[in-house]
Short mmCIF file of C-alpha atoms in Angstrom, two decimals:
data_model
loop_
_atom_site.label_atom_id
_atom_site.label_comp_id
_atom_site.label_asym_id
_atom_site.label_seq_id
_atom_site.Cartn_x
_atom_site.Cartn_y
_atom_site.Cartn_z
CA UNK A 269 4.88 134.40 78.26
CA UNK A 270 3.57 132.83 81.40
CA UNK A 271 3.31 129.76 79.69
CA UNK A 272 6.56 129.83 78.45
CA UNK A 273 7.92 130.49 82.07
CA UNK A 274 6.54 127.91 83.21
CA UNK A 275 7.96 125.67 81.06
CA UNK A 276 11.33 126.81 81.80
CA UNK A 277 10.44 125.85 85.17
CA UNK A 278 9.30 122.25 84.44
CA UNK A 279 12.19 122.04 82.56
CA UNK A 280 14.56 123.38 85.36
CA UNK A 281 12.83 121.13 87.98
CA UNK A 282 13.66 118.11 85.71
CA UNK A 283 16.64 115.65 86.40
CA UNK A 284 19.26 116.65 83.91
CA UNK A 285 20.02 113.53 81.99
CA UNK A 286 23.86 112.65 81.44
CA UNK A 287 24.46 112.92 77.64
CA UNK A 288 26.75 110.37 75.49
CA UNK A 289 29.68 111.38 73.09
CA UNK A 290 27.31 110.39 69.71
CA UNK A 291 24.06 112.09 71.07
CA UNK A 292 26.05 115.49 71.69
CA UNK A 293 27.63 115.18 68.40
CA UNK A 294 23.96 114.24 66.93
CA UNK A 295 22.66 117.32 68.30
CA UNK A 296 25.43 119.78 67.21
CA UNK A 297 24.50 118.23 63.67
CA UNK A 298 20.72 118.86 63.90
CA UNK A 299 21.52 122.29 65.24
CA UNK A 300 23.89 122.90 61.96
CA UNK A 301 21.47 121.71 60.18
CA UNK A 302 18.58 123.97 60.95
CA UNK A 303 20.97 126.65 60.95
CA UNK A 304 21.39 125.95 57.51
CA UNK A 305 18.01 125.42 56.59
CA UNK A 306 16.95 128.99 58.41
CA UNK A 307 19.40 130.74 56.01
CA UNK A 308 18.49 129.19 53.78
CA UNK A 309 14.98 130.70 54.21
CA UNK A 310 16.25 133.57 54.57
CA UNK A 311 17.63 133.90 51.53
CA UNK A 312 14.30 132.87 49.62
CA UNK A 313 12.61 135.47 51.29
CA UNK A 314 15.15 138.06 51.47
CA UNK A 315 14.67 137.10 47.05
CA UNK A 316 11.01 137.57 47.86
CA UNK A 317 11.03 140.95 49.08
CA UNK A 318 12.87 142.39 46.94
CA UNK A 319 10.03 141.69 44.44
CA UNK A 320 7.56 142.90 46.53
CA UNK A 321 8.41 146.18 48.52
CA UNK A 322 5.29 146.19 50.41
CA UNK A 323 5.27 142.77 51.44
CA UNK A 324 8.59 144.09 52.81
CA UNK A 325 7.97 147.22 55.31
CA UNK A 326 5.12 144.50 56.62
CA UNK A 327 7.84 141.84 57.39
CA UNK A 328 10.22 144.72 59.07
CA UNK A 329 7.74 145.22 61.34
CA UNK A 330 7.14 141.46 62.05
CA UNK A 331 10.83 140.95 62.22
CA UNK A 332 11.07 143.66 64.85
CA UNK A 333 8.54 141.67 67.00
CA UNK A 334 10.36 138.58 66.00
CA UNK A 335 13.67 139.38 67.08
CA UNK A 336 12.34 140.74 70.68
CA UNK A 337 10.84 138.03 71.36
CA UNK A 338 13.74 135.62 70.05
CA UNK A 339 16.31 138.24 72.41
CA UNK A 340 13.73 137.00 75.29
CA UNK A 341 13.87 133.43 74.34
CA UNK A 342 18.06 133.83 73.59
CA UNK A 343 18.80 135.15 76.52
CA UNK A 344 16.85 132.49 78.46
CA UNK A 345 18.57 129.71 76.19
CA UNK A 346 21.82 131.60 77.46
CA UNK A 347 20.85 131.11 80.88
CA UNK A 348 20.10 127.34 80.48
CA UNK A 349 23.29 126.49 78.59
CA UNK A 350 25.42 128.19 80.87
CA UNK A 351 23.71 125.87 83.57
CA UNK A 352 23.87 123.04 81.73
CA UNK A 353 27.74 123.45 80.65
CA UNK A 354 28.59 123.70 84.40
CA UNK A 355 26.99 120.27 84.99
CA UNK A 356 28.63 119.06 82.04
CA UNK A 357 31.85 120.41 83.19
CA UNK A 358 31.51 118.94 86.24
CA UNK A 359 30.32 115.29 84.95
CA UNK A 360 33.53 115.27 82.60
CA UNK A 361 35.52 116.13 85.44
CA UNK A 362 33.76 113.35 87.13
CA UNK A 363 34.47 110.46 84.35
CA UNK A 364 38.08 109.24 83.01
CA UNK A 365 38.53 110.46 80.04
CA UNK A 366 39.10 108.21 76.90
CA UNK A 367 42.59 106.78 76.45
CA UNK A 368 43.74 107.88 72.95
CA UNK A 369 44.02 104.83 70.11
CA UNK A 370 47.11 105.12 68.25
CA UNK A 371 47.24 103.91 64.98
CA UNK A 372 49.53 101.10 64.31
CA UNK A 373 52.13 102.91 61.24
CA UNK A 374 51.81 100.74 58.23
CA UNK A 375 55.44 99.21 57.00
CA UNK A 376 56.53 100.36 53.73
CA UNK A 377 57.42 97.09 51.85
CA UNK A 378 60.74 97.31 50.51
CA UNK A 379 61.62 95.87 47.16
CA UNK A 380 63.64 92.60 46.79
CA UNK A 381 66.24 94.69 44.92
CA UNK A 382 66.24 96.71 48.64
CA UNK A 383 66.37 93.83 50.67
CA UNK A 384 69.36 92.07 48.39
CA UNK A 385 71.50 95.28 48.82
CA UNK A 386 70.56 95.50 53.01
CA UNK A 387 71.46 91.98 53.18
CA UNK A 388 74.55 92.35 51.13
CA UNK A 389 75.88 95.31 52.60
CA UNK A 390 77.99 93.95 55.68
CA UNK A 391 79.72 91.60 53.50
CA UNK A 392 81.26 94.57 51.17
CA UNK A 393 81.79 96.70 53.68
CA UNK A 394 83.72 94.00 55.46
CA UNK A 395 85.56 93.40 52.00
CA UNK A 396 86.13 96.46 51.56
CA UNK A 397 88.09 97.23 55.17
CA UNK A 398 90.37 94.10 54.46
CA UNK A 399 91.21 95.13 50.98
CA UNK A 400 92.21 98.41 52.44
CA UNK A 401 94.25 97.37 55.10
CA UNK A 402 95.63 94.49 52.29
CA UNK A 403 97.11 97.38 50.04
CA UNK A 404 98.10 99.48 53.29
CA UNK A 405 100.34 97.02 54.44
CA UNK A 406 101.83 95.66 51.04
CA UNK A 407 102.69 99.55 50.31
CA UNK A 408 105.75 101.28 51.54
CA UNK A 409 103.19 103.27 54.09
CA UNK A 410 102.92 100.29 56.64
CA UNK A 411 106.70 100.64 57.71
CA UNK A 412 106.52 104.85 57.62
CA UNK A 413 106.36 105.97 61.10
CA UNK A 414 107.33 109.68 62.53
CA UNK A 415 109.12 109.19 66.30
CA UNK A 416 109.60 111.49 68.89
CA UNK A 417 111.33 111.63 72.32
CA UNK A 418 110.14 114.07 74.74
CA UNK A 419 111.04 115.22 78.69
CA UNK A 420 114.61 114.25 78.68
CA UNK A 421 117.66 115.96 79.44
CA UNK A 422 120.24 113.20 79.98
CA UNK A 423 118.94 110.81 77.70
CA UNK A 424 119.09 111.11 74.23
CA UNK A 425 116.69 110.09 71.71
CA UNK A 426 119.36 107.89 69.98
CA UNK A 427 119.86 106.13 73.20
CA UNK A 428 116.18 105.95 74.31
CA UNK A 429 115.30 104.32 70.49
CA UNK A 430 118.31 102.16 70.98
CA UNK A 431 117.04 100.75 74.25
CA UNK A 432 113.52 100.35 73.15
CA UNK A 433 114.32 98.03 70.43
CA UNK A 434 112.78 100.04 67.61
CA UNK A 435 113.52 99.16 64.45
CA UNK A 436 112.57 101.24 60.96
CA UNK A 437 111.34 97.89 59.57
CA UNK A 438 108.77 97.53 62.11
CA UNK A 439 105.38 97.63 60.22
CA UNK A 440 102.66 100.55 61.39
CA UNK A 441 100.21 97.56 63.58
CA UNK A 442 102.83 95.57 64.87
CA UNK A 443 104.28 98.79 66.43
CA UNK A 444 100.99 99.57 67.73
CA UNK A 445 100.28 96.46 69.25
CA UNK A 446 103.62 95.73 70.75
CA UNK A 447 104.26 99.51 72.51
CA UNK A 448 104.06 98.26 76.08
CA UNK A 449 106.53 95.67 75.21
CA UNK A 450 108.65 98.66 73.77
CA UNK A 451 108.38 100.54 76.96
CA UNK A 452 108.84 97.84 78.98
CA UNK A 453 112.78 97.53 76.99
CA UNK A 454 112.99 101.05 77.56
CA UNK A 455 112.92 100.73 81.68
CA UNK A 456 115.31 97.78 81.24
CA UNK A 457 117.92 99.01 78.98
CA UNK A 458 118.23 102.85 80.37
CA UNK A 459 118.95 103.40 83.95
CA UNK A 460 118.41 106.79 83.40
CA UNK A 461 114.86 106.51 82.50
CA UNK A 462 112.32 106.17 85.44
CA UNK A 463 109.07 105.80 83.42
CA UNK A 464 108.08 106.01 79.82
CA UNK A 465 104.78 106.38 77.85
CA UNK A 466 103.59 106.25 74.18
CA UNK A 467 101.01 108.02 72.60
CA UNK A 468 99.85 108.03 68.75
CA UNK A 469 98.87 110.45 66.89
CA UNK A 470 96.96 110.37 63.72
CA UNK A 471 98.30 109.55 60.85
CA UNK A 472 101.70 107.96 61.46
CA UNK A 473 103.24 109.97 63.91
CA UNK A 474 104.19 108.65 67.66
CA UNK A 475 105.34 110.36 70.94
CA UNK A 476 107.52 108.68 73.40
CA UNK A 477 107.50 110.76 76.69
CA UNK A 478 109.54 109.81 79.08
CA UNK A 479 110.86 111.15 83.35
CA UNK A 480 114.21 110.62 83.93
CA UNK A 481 115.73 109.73 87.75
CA UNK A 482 117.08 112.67 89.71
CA UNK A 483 120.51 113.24 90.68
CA UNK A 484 120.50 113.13 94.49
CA UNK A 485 124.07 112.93 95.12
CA UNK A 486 127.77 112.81 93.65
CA UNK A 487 130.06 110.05 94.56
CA UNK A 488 134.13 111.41 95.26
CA UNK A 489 136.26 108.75 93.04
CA UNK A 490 140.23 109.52 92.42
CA UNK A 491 139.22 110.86 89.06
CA UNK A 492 136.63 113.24 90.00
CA UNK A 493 132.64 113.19 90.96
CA UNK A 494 130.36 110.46 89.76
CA UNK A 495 126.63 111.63 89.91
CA UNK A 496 124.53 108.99 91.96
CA UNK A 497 120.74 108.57 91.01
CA UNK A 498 117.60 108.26 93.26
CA UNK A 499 118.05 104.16 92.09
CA UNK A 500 121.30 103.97 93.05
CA UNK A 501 123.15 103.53 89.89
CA UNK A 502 126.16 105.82 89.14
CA UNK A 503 127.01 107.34 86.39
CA UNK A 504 130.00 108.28 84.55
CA UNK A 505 132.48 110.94 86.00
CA UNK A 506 131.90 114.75 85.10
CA UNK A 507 134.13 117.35 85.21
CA UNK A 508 134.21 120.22 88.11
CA UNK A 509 132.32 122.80 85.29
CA UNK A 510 129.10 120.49 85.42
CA UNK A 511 128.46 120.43 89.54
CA UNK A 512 125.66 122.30 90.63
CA UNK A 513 126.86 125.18 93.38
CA UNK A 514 125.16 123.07 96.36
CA UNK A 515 125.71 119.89 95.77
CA UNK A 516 125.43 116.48 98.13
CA UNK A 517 129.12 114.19 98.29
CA UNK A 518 128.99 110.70 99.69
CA UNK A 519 132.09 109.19 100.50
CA UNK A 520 130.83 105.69 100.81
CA UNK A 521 133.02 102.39 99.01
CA UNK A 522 130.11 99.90 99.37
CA UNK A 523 127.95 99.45 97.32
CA UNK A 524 125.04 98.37 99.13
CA UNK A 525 125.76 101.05 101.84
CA UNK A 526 124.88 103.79 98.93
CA UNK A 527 121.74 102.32 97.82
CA UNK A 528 120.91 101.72 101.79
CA UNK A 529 121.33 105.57 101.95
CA UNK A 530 119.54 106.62 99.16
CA UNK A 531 116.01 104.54 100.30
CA UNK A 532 116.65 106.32 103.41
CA UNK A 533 116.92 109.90 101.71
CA UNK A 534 113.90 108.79 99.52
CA UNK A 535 111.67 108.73 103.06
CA UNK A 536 113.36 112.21 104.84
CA UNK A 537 111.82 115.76 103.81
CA UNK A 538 113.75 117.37 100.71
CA UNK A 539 114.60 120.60 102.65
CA UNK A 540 116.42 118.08 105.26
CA UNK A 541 118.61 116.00 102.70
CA UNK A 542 119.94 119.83 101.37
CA UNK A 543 121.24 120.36 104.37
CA UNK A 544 123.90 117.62 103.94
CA UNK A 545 127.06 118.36 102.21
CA UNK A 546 129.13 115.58 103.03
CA UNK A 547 128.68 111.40 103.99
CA UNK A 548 130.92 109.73 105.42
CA UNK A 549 131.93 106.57 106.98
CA UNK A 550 132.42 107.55 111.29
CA UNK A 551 134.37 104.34 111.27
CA UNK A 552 133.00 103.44 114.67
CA UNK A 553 134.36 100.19 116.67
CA UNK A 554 131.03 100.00 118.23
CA UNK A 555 128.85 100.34 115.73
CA UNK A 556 129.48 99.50 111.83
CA UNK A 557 127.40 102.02 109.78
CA UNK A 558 127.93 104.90 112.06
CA UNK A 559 127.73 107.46 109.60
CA UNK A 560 129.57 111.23 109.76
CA UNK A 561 127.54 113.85 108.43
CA UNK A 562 128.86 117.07 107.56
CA UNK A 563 125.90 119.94 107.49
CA UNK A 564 126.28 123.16 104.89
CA UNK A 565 126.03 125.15 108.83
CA UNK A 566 128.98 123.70 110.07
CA UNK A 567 127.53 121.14 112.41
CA UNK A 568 128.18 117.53 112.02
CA UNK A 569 125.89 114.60 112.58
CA UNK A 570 126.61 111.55 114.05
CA UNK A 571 123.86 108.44 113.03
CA UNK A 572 123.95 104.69 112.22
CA UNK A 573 122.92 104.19 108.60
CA UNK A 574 119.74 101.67 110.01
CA UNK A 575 118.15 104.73 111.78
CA UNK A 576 118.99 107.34 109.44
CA UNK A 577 115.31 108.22 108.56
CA UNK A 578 114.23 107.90 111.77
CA UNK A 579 116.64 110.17 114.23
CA UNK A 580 117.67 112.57 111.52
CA UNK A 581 114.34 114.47 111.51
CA UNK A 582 115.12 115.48 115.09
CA UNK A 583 118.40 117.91 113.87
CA UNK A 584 115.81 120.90 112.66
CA UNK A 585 114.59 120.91 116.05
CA UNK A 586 117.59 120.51 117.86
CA UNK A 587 119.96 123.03 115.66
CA UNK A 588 117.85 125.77 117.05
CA UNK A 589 119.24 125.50 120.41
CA UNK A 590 123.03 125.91 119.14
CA UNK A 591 125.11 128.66 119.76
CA UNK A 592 128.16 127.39 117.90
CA UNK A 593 129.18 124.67 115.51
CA UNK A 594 128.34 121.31 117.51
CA UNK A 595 128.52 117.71 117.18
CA UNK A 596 124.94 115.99 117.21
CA UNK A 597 125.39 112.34 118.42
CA UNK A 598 122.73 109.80 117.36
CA UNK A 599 124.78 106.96 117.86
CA UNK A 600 123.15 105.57 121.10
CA UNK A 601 120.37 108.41 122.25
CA UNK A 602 120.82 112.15 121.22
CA UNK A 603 123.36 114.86 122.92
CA UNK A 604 125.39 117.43 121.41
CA UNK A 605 129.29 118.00 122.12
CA UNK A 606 131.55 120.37 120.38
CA UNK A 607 134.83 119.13 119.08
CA UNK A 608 137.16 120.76 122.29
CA UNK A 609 135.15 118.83 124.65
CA UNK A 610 136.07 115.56 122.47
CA UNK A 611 139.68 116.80 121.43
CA UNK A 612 140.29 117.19 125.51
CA UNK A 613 138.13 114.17 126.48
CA UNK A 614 140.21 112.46 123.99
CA UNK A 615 143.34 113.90 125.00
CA UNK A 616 142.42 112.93 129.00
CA UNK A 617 141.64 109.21 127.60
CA UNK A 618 145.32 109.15 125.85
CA UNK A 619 147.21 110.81 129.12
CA UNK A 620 145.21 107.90 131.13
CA UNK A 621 145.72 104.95 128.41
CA UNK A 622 149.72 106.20 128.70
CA UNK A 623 149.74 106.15 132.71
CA UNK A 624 148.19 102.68 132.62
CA UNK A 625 150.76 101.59 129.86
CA UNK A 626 153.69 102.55 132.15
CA UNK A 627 152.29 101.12 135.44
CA UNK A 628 152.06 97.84 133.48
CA UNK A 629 155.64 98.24 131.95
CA UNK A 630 156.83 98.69 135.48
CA UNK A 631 155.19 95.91 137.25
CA UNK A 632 156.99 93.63 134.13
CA UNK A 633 160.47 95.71 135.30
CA UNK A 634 159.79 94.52 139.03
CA UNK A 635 158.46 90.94 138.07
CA UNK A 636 161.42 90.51 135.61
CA UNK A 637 164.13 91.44 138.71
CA UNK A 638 162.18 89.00 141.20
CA UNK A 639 162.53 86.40 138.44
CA UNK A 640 166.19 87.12 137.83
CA UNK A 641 167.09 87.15 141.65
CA UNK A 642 165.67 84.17 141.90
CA UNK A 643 167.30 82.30 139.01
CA UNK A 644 170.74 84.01 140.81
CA UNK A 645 170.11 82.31 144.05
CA UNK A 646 169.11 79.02 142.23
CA UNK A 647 172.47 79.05 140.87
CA UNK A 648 174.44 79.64 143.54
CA UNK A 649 172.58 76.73 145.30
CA UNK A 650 173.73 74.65 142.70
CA UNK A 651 176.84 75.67 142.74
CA UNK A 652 177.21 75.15 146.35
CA UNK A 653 175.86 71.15 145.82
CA UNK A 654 177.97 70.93 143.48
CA UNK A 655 181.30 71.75 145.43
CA UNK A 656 180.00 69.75 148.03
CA UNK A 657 179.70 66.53 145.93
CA UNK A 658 183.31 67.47 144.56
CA UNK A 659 184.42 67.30 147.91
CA UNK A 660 182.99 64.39 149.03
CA UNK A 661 184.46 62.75 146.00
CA UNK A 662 188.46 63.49 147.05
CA UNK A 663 187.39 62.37 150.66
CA UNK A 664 186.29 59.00 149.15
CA UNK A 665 189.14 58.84 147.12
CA UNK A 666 191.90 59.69 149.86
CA UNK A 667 190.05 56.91 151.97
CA UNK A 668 190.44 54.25 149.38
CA UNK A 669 193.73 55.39 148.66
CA UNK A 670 195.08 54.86 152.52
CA UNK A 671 193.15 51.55 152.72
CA UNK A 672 195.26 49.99 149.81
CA UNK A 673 198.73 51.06 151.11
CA UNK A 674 197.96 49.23 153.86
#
């Protein structure tokens, strides 16, 4: 035992040596091995034994010694490997570890019956596709299409086809491939028709939705109210049944005047353009598109057509301050009047416009008399010289007269 100590000592006080990958593997094989070979012993004597029952009870009692003394020796061992797996441990740790090889994956071959067909394959399924689309478009199919109108309440979908250009002989690609053009005839045709979109859906069927202009005022004609879009363009008269309750009138003849007026409503706030019930013409000497307009509150707004979107957002602020139905003037600044401060100022302008009339008629009276006095006295001057020269005349002729008789 003191031996053996020792050894374990000479053994501990030696350099642990740094084992490769084949000698660890070597040694778990030897170590298999004798395992083996021990049972293996085992066994034959185990057989022996068993033939001998004496030889037995004498090899229980060795085995007894044998195994304490191998539970010395084992638990020593125990003690050494533990050592010498926490040096191993902390070599491995120490040293990269092995990048893994893959293994390049061996290509099936393919047979030449496989590689004609691969090869071949684009070809028909190209062939295929055109024959397909061949029989499509000689059968009756190509020129079957399903069309719908949506989103309008003006426009019909007999006018909205008619202005597209559609026709039922169209075939199924060429409609396809030509719907902007379609759309585009659509905005040109219809006035009433601000945008329009198509969409297809599978297999044959086609939506045309479309947004129609609003109606943002009615034009007053001799036979009745013509509805005037946000573009401008008016349409056909409607009877008194079809006007909305609240409704904006614009008494305007030109042409260019109403489309003016209609950019300028475009920029103003909605609530502000409801306001208005009635445009008119202020027929103005000093300014030309002075503009009268009548308010659903009573009040009436003055403002040149050229600066409509930019005074006209001042009336919310200023209609607060009104106590009775006033006149806002935009024309040149902003003030308010009532219409018995103009009907007097205007009656003060006639009373002075007649005063000045009749001192002017009476300075013509008083010029007329000078002139008339004085065309009298020119006269009578004349008449005078002319008496005078008569006279002088029988004095000359008396004088000759005498002279001869004597």
């Amino acid at each position: 035992m003191a031996k053996e100590k020792e050894q374990d000592k000479q053994q501990d006080t030696k350099p642990q040596e740094e084992l490769t990958e084949w000698q660890k593997r070597n040694i778990k094989f030897l170590k298999k091995k004798e395992a083996e070979e021990l049972e293996k012993k085992k066994q034959q004597e185990k057989m022996r034994l068993e033939r001998n029952p004496y030889a037995a009870s004498q090899k229980q009692a060795e085995d007894d010694e044998d195994k304490d003394s191998k539970e010395k020796v084992a638990d020593k061992a125990s003690d050494k490997k533990k050592e010498s797996s926490e040096f191993s441990e902390i070599v491995e740790s120490d040293q990269p570890k092995p990048k893994k090889v893959k293994k390049p994956k061996e290509k099936k071959e393919r047979s030449p019956l496989q590689k004609a067909i691969r090869h071949a394959l684009p070809v028909l399924l190209g062939a295929v596709l055109v024959l397909a689309i061949s029989i499509f478009l000689v059968s009756p199919l190509s020129k079957k299409k399903v069309i719908t109108v949506e989103g309008g309440n003006r426009a019909t979908q007999e006018d909205v086809l008619s202005a597209s250009g559609i026709s039922s002989s169209d075939y199924f690609f060429s409609f396809i491939l030509n719907r902007s053009s379609y759309m585009h005839n659509i905005l040109k045709n219809d006035k009433l028709i601000r945008e329009a979109k198509m969409t297809y859906h599978f297999p044959n069927k086609f939506t045309i939705k479309i947004k129609e202009y609003n109606i943002v005022a009615y034009a007053q004609t001799d036979d009745g109210y013509q509805p005037i879009l946000e573009n401008g363009t008016r349409l056909g008269v409607v009877s008194s049944q079809d006007l909305p309750d609240n409704f904006l009138t614009i008494n305007l003849s030109s042409e260019k005047e109403i489309e003016q007026l209609i950019k300028a409503f475009s920029k103003l706030d909605k609530s502000l353009v409801q306001q208005i019930q009635i445009v008119s013409s202020a027929d103005s000497s000093t300014t030309s598109d002075l503009l009268n307009l009548e308010m659903h509150d009573g009040n009436t707004v003055r403002v040149p057509l050229s600066e409509l979107d930019e005074k006209l957002p001042y009336y919310d602020k200023i209609k607060q301050n009104l106590t009775e139905n006033s006149i806002v003037d935009m024309e040149v600044g902003i003030y308010t009047t009532t219409s018995t401060i103009e009907s007097e100022a205007a009656a003060e302008k006639e009373k002075a416009q007649n005063e000045a009339n009749a001192d002017e008629s009476q300075t013509e009276s008083t010029d007329e008399s000078t002139e008339l006095t004085e065309s009298n006295d020119t006269e009578s001057q004349s008449e005078v010289s002319q008496e005078a020269s008569a006279t002088s005349t029988e004095t000359d002729a008396v004088n000759d007269t005498s002279s001869t008789q004597q």
